Coordinates of C-alpha atoms in Angstrom, one line a residue:
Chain A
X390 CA 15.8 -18.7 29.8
X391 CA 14.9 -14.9 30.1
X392 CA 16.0 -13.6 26.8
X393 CA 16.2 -9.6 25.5
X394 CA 14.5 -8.3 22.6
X395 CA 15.5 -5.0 21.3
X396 CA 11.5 -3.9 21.9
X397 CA 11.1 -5.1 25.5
X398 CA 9.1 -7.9 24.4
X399 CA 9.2 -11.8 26.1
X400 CA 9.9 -14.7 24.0
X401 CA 6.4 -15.5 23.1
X402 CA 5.0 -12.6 23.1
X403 CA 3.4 -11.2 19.6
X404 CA 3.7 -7.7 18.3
X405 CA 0.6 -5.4 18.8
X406 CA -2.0 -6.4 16.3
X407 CA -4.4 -3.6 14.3
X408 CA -6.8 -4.7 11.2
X409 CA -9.2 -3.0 9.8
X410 CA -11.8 -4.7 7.0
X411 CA -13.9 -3.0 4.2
X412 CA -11.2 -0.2 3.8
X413 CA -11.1 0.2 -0.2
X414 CA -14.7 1.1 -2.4
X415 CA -13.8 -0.7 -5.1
X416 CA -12.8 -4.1 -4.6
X417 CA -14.9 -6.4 -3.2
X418 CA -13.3 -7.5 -0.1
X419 CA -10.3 -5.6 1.7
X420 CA -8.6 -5.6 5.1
X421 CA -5.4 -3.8 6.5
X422 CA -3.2 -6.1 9.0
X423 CA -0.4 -4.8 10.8
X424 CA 2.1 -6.4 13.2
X425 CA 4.1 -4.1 14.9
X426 CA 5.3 -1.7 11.6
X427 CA 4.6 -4.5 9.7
X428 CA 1.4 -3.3 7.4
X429 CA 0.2 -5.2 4.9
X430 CA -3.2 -4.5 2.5
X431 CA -5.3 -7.0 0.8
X432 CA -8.0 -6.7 -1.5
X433 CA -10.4 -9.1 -3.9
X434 CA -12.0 -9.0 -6.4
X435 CA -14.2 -12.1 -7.2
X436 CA -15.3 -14.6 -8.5
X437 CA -14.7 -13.3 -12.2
X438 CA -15.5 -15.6 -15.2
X439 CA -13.6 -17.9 -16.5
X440 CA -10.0 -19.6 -15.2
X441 CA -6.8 -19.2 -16.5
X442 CA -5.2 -21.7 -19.2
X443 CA -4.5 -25.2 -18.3
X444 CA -6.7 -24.7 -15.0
X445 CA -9.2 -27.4 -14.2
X446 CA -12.7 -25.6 -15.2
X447 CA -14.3 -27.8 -12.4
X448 CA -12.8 -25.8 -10.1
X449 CA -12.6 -22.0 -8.8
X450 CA -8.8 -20.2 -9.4
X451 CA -7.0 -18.0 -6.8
X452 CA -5.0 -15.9 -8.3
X453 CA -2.7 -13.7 -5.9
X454 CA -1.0 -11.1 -7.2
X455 CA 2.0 -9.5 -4.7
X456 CA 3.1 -5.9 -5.0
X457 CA 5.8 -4.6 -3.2
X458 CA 6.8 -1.4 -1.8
X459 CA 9.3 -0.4 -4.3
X460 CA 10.9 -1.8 -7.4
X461 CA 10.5 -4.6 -9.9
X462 CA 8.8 -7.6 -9.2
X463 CA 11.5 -10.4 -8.9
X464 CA 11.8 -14.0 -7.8
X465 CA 10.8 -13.6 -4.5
X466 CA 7.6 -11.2 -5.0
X467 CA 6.9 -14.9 -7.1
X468 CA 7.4 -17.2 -4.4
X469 CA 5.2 -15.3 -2.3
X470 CA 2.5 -15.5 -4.8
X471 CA 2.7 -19.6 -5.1
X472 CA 2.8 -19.7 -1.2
X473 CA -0.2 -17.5 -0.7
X474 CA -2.1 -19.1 -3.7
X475 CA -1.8 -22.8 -2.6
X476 CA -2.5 -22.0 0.7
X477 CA -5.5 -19.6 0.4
X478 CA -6.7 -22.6 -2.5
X479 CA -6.3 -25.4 0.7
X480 CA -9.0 -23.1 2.7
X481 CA -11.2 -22.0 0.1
X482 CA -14.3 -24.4 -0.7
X483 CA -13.5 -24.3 -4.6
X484 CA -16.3 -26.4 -5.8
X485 CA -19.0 -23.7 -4.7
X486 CA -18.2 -21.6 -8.1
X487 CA -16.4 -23.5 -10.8
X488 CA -14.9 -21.6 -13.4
X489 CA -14.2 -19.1 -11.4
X490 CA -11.3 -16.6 -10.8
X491 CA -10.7 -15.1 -7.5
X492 CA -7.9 -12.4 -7.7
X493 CA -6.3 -11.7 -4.7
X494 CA -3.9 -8.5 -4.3
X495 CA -1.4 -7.9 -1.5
X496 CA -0.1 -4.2 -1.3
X497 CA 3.0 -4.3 1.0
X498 CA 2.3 -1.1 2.6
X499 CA 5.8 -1.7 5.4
X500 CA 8.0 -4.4 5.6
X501 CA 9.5 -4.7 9.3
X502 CA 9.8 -8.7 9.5
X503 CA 7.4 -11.6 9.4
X504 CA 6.0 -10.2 6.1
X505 CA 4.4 -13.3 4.5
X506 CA 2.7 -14.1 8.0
X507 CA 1.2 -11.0 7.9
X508 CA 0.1 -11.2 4.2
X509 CA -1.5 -14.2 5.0
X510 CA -3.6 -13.0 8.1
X511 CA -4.8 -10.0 5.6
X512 CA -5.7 -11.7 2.6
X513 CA -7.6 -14.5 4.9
X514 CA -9.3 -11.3 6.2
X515 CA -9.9 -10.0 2.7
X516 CA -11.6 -12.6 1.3
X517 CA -14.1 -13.0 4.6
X518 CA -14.8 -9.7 3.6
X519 CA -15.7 -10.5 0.3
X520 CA -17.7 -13.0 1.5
X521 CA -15.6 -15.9 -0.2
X522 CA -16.9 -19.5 1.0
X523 CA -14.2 -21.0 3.2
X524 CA -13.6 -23.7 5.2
X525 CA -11.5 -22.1 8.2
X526 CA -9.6 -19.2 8.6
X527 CA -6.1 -20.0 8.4
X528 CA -3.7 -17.7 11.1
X529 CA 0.5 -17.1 10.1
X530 CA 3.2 -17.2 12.4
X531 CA 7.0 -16.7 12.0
X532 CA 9.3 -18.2 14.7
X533 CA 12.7 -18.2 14.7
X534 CA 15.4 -19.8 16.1
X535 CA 18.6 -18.2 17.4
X536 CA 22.4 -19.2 17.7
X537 CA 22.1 -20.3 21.1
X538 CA 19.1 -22.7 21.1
X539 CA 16.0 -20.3 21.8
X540 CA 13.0 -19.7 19.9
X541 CA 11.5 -16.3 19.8
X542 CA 7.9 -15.4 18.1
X543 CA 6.9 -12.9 15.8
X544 CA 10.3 -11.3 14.6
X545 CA 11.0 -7.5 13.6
X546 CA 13.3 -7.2 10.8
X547 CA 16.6 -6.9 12.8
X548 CA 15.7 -9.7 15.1
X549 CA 15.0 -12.2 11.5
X550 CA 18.4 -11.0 9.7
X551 CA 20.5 -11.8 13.5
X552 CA 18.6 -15.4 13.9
X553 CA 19.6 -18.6 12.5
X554 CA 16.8 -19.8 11.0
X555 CA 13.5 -19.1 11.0
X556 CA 9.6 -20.6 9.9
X557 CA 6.8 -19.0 8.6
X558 CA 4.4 -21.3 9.8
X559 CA 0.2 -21.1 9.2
X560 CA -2.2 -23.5 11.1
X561 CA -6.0 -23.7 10.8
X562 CA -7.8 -21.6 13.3
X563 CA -9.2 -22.7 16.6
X564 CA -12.6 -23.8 16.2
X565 CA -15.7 -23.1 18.7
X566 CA -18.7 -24.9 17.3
X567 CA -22.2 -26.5 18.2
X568 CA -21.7 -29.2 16.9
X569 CA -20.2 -32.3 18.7
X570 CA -16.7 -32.7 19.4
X571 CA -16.2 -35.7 17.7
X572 CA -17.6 -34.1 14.3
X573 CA -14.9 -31.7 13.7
X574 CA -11.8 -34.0 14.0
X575 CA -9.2 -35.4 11.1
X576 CA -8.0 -38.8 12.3
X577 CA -8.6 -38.5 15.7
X578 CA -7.0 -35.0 16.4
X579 CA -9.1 -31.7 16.9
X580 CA -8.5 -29.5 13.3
X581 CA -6.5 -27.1 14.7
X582 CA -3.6 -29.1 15.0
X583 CA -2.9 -29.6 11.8
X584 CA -0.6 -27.3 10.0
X585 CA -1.6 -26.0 6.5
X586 CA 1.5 -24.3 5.1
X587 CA 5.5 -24.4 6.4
X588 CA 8.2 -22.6 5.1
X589 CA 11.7 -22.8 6.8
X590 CA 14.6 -20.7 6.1
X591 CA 18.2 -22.1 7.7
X592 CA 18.8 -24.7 9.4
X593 CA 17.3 -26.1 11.8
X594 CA 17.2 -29.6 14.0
X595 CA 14.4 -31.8 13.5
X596 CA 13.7 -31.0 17.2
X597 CA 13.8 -27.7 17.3
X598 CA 11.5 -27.4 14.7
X599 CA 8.9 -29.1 16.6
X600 CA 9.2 -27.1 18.9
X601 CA 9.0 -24.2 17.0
X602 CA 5.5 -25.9 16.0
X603 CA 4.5 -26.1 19.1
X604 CA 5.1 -22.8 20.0
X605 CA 3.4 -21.2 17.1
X606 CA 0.6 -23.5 17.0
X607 CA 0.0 -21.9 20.8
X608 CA 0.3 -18.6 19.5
X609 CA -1.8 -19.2 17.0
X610 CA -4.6 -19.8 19.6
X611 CA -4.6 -15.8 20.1
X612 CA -4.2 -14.9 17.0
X613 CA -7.6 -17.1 16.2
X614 CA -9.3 -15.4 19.3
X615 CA -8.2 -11.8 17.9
X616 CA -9.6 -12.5 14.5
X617 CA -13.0 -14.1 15.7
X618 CA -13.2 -10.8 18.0
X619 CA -12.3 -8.6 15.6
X620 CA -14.6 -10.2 12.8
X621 CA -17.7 -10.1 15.4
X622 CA -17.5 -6.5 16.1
X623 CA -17.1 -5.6 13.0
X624 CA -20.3 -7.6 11.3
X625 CA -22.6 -5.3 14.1
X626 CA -21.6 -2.5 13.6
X627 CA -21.1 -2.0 10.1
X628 CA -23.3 -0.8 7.7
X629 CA -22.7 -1.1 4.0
X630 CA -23.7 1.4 1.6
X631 CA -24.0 0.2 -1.7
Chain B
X677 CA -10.4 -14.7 -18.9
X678 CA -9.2 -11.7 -20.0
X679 CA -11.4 -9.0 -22.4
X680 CA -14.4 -11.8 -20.9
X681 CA -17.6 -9.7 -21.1
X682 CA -19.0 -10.2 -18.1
X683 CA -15.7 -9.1 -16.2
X684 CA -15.8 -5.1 -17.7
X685 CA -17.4 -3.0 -16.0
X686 CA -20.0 0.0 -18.0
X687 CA -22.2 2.5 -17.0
X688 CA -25.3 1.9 -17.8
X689 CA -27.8 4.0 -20.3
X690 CA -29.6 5.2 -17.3
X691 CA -27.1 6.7 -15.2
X692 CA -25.5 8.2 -17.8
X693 CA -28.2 10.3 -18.0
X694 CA -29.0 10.8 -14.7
X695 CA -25.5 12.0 -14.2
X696 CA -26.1 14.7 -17.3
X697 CA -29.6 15.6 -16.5
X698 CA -28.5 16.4 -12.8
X699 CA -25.3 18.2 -14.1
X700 CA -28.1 20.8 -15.8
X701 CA -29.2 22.1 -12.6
X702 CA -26.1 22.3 -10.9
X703 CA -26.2 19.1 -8.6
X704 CA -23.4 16.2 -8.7
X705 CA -24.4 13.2 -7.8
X706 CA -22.4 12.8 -4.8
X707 CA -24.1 15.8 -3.6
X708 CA -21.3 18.3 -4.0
X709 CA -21.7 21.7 -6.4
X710 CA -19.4 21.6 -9.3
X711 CA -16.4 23.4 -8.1
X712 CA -16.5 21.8 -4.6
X713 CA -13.3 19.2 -4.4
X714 CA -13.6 16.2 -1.9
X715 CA -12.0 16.0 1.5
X716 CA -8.6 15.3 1.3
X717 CA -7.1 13.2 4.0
X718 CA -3.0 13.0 4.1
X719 CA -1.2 10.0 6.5
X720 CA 2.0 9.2 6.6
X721 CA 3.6 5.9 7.8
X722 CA 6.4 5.1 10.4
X723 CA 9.2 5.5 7.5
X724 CA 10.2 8.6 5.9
X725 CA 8.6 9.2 2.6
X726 CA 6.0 7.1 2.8
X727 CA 2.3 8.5 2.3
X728 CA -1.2 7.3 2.1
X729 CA -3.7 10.3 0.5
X730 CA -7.3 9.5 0.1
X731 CA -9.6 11.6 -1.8
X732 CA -13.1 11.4 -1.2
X733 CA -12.9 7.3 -2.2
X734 CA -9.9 6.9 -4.3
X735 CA -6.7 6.2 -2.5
X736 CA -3.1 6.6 -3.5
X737 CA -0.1 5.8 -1.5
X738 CA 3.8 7.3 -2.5
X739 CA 6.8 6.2 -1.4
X740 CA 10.2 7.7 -2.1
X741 CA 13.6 6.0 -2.2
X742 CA 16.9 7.3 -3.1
X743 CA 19.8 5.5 -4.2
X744 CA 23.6 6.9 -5.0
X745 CA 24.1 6.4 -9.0
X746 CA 26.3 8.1 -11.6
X747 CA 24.8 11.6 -12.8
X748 CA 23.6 11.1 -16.8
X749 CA 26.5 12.4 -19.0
X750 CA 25.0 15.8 -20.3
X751 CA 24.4 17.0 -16.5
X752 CA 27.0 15.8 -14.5
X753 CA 26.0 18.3 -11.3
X754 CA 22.4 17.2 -11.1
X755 CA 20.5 15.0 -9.3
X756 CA 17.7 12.4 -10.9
X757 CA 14.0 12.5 -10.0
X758 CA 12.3 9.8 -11.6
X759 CA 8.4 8.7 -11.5
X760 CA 7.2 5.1 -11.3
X761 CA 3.2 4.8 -11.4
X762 CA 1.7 1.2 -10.2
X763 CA -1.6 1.0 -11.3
X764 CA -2.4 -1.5 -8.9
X765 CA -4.8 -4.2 -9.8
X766 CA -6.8 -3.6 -6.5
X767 CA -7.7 -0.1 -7.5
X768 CA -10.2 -0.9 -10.6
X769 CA -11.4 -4.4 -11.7
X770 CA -9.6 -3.7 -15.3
X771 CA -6.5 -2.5 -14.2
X772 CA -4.7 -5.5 -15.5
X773 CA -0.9 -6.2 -13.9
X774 CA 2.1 -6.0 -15.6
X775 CA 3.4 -3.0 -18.0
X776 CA 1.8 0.2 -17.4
X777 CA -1.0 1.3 -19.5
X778 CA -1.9 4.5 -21.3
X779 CA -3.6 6.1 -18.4
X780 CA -0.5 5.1 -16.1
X781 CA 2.1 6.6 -18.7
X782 CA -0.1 9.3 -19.1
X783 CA -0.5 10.2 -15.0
X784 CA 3.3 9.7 -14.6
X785 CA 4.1 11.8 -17.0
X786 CA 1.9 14.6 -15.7
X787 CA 3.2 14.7 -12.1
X788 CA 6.6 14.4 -13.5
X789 CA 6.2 17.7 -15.6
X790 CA 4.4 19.0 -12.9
X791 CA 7.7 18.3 -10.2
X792 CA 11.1 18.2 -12.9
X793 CA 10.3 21.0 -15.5
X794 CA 8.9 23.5 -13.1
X795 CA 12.3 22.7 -10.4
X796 CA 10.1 22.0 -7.5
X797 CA 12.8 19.7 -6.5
X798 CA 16.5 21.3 -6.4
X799 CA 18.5 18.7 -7.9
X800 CA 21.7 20.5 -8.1
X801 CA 21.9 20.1 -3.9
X802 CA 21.7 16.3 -4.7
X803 CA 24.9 16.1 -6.5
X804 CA 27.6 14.5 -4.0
X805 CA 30.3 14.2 -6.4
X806 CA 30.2 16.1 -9.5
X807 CA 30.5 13.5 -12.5
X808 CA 30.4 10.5 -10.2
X809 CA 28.2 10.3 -7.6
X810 CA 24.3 11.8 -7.5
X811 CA 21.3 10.8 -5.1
X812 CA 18.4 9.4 -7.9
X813 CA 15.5 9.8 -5.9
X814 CA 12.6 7.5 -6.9
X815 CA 8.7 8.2 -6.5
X816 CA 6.6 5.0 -6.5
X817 CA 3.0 6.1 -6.9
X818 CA 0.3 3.3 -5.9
X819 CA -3.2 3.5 -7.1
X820 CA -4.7 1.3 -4.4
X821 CA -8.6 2.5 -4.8
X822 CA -10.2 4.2 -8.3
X823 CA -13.1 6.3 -7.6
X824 CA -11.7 9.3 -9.9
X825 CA -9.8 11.6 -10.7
X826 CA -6.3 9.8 -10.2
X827 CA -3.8 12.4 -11.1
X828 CA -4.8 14.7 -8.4
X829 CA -4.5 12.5 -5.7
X830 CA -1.6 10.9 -7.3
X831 CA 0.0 14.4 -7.2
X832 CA -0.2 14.9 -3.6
X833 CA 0.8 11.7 -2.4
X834 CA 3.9 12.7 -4.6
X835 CA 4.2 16.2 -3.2
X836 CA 3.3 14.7 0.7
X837 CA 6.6 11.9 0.0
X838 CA 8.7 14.2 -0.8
X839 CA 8.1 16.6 2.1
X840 CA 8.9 14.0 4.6
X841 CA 11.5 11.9 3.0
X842 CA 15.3 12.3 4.7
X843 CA 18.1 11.7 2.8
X844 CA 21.3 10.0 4.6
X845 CA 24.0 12.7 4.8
X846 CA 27.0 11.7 2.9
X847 CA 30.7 13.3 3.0
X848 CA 33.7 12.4 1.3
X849 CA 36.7 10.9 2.3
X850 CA 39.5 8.5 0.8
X851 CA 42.7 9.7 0.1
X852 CA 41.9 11.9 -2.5
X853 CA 38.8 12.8 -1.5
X854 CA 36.5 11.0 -3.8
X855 CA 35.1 8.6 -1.8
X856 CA 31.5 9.3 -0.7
X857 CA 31.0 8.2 2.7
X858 CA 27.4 7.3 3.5
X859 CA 26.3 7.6 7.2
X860 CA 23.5 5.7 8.8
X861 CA 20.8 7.6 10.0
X862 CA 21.7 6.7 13.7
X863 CA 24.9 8.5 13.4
X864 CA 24.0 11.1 11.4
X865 CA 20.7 12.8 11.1
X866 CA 19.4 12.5 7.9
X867 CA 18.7 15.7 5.7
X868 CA 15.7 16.9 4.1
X869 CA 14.8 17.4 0.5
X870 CA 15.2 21.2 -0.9
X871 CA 11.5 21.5 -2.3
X872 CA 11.1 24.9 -3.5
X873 CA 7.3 24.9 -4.4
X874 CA 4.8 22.5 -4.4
X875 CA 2.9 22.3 -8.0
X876 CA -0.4 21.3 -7.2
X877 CA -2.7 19.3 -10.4
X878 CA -6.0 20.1 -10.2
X879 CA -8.5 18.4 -12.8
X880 CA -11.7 19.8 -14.2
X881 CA -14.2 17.6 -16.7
X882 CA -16.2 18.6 -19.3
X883 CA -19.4 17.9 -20.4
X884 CA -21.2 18.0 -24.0
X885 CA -24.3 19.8 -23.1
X886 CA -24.2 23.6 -22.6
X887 CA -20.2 23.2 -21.7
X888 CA -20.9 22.3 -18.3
X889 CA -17.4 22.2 -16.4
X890 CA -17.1 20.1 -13.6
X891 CA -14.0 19.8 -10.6
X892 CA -12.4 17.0 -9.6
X893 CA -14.6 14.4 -11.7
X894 CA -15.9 11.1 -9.8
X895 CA -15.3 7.8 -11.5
X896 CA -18.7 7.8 -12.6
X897 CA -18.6 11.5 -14.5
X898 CA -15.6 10.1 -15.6
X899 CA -17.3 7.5 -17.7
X900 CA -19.9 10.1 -18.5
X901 CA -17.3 13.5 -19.3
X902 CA -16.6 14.3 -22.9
X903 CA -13.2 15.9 -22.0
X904 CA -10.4 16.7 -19.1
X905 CA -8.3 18.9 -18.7
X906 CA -5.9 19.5 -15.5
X907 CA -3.7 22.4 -14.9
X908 CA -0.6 22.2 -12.4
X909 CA -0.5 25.4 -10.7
X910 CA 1.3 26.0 -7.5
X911 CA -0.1 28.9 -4.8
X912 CA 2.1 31.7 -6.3
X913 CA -0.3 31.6 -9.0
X914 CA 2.6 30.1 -11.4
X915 CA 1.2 27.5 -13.9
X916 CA 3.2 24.6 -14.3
X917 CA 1.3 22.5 -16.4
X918 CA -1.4 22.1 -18.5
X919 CA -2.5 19.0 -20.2
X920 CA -5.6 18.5 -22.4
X921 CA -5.1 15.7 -24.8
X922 CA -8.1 15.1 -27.0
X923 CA -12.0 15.3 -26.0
X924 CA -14.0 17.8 -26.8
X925 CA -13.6 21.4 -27.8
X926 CA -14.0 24.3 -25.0
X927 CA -13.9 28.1 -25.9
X928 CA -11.1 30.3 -24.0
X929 CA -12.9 31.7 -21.7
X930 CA -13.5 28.4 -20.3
X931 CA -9.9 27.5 -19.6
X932 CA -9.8 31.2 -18.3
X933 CA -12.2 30.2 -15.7
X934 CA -10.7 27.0 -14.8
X935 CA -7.2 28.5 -14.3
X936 CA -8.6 31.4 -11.4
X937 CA -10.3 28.1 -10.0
X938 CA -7.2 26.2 -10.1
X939 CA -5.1 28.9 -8.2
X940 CA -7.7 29.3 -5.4
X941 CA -8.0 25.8 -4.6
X942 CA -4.5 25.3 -5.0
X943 CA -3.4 27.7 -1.8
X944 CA -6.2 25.9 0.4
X945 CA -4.5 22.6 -0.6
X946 CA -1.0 23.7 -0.2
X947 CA -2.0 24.7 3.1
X948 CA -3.3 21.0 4.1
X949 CA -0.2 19.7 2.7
X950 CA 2.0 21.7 4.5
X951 CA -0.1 21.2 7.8
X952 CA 0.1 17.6 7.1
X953 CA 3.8 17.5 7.0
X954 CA 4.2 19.9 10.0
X955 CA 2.3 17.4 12.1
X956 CA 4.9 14.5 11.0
X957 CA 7.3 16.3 11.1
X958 CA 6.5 17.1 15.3
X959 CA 5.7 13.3 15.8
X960 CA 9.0 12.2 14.6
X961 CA 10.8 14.7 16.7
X962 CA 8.5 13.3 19.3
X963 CA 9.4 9.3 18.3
X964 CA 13.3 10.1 18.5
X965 CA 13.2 11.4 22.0
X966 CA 11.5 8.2 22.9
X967 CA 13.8 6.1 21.0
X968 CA 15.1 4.2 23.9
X969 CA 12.3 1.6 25.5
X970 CA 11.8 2.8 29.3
X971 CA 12.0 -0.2 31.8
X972 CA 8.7 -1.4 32.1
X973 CA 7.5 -4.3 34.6
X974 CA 9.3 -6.7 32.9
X975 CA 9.8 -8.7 36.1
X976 CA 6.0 -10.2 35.9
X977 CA 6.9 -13.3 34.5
X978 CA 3.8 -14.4 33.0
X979 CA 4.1 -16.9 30.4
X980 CA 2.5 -14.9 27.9
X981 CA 1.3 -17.7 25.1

């Protein structure tokens, strides 16, 4: 089904991507993702000393602090926060510094659709900057799912307030290793195929949101090779100054 | 966690007086001489009013929003400016979130003098409706990178907003007139803001030994500085502001000095500003002549995934 964006874009096809790490002197790790107009900025600072109350001390905290363009932080500034931290804690290794508190912050710089996608992707970029241990990367998607049946990727603002529903989806990145295929798979299926974090707003049938998952998870494949590109040409030819 | 001692940052003993024994002869430690500023570098985003200044390493975005509100009682033809400073948590390790601190009062309050008191902004040409209906124009300052001297940068990511923000025009209409019509900005072009002069703060330190005066203080001769002072003065050679709360003691001819200092670099950064905005300005003439998409191949029906 040949369907028309407002941009010109196909159905699958993502918004340009741009990200740039190690942009603040201050924090300790910072990146700058941007979709389209969507910009987001990301920075941490960690690991601090001590956790917060009632936090198990065997373990590192995240702690993810959301700032958004303009006005008050309200309920959904919170939300964001307790989506970003549980998923960023499901990818960090948190038993490498116990005690710990790793603060993450998330400036949004532009909001044009697909914003908590694209805060993930930066603060995932932020704390490889910082040099956090992690287990995988994790990559962000938002599909949505329109009146008539079709699923489109990576939304601008106009396109998310027309659809019907829509999923913020974020799966594990694709994984090239050395070691043995076997090695790297959870119950018989390759990593990557798991999904780490789901949020769906509207409704949605149960079949449509699989193959909303199925789309994203492919999409997610290019995000994964952007990132690993992106990462690799930045570790040679950087050069930090104290 | 919080107030930990191992999580606050200090100079140490050793580079404290480093800074002060290399202040004697003149150098800085970033290499500049004392009443060299650091390059300023002003971006704007895709949005109007929205601007990212960086100078030398600390970083400051504004944006500016405007909303239609009733005027306050006691000047029902006027328009509202107000400030709102974020001292971002990213910016500084002990920049806590949450209610502003003293140093975020205090910068707000500066650039606010700096734009209401000295009517860089004409608020009587934002009245719609006299009595009912006013534009409040909102500055959001974000501190997103501390490496000194905050109130300067802060100030010109303030001034930089304000240039390039567009109001939607507005008529009125209703039966009677009173209604205030807003039109989208596809229909109708939005308008400018009338900014009659652009106050510019500039920020000197001072130092205990021999009054040694420093311009545009790094975070590090910040923790070192026994006092600051910082002057809002616009290229007319108007001052606008002045503000020297506490610290140390410095004879007239001092302040003398930094004033003539203050006007000088203030045309050469009113200049960059106003280049700045002249750029943007071209590029978004540029982006609304392209507004429609042209047809491009999209018959190649690759399955792009």
């Amino acid at each position: 089904m040949e369907v028309d964006r407002e941009d010109g874009r196909s159905q699958n096809q993502l918004r340009p991507l741009a990200c740039s790490r190690n942009i603040l002197h201050r924090a300790h790790g910072s990146a700058s993702w941007s979709q389209g107009d969507t910009k987001v900025l990301a920075a941490v600072y960690g690991p601090k000393a001590g956790t917060k109350k009632n936090e198990n001390p065997e373990k590192a905290c995240i702690e993810v602090i959301w700032k958004p363009k303009t006005g008050q932080i309200g309920k959904p500034e919170k939300e964001y926060e307790m989506i970003l931290e549980r998923t960023l804690e499901s990818i960090c290794i948190l038993t490498v510094n116990p005690n710990t508190t790793t603060s993450i912050i998330v400036q949004v710089v532009n909001d044009d659709g697909a914003l908590l996608p694209s805060a993930i992707n930066a603060a995932c970029m932020a704390l490889v900057d910082a040099g956090i241990p992690m287990k995988h990367l994790a990559v962000a998607i938002c599909c949505c799912l329109a009146k008539s049946g079709y699923v489109i990727l990576d939304p601008t603002k106009l396109e998310e307030q027309k659809m019907k529903a829509f999923a913020y989806l974020v799966f594990p990145n694709s994984v090239r290793s050395v070691l043995p295929e076997g090695s790297l798979r959870v119950e018989g299926e390759p990593i990557e195929n798991g999904i780490i974090t789901s949020v769906t707003h509207g409704i949605m049938s149960v079949a449509d949101y699989f193959y909303c998952l199925e789309r994203g998870r492919a999409a997610s494949v290019k995000l994964s090779d952007f990132l690993r590109r992106n990462l690799q040409q930045q570790s040679t030819d950087s050069s930090k100054a104290g | 966690m919080e107030g930990r001692l191992a999580n606050s940052w200090r100079l140490t003993v050793n580079d404290k007086n480093f800074i002060k024994t290399a202040l004697l002869s003149e150098i800085r430690i970033d290499g500049r001489k004392p009443f060299e500023f650091r390059k300023i570098s002003i971006k704007f985003g895709r949005e109007d009013g929205s601007s990212e200044v960086q100078l030398g390493q600390t970083r400051v975005m504004g944006m500016v929003t405007a909303q239609l509100v009733q005027p306050y009682r006691d000047r029902p033809k006027e328009g509202i400016l107000s400030i709102f400073t974020e001292f971002s948590p990213m910016a500084d390790p002990s920049f806590e979130p949450g209610r502003p601190g003293e140093l975020a009062v205090e910068l707000g309050r500066i650039v606010d003098r700096g734009l209401r008191e000295s009517r860089a902004v004409d608020t009587e040409s934002l009245c719609i409706l006299a009595g009912k209906f006013v534009w409040a124009i909102r500055i959001d300052l974000h501190i997103l990178d501390n490496g000194g001297n905050l109130v300067d940068a802060a100030n010109i990511a303030a001034l930089a907003a304000l240039l390039t923000f567009r109001r939607p025009e507005c008529s009125l209409g209703g039966e009677d007139g009173q209604e205030v019509i807003v039109h989208p900005p596809e229909i109708r072009e939005p308008l400018p803001l009338t900014v009659h002069h652009l106050p510019i703060a500039i920020s000197f330190g001072f130092f205990s030994n021999e009054s040694i005066l420093v311009i545009d203080p790094t975070h590090n001769e910040e923790a070192v500085m026994g006092g600051r002072m910082t002057t809002t003065v616009n290229a007319n050679g108007d001052i606008c502001a002045i503000q020297k709360s506490g610290g140390e003691g410095v004879p007239r001819r001092v302040i003398m000095q930094c004033l003539q200092l203050a006007t000088s670099k203030a045309a050469s950064i009113t200049k960059q500003i106003k280049d700045a905005v002249e750029v943007f300005n071209t590029e978004r003439a540029l982006r609304k002549i392209k507004r429609h998409p042209t047809s491009t191949g999209n018959d190649v029906r690759e399955k792009q995934n």
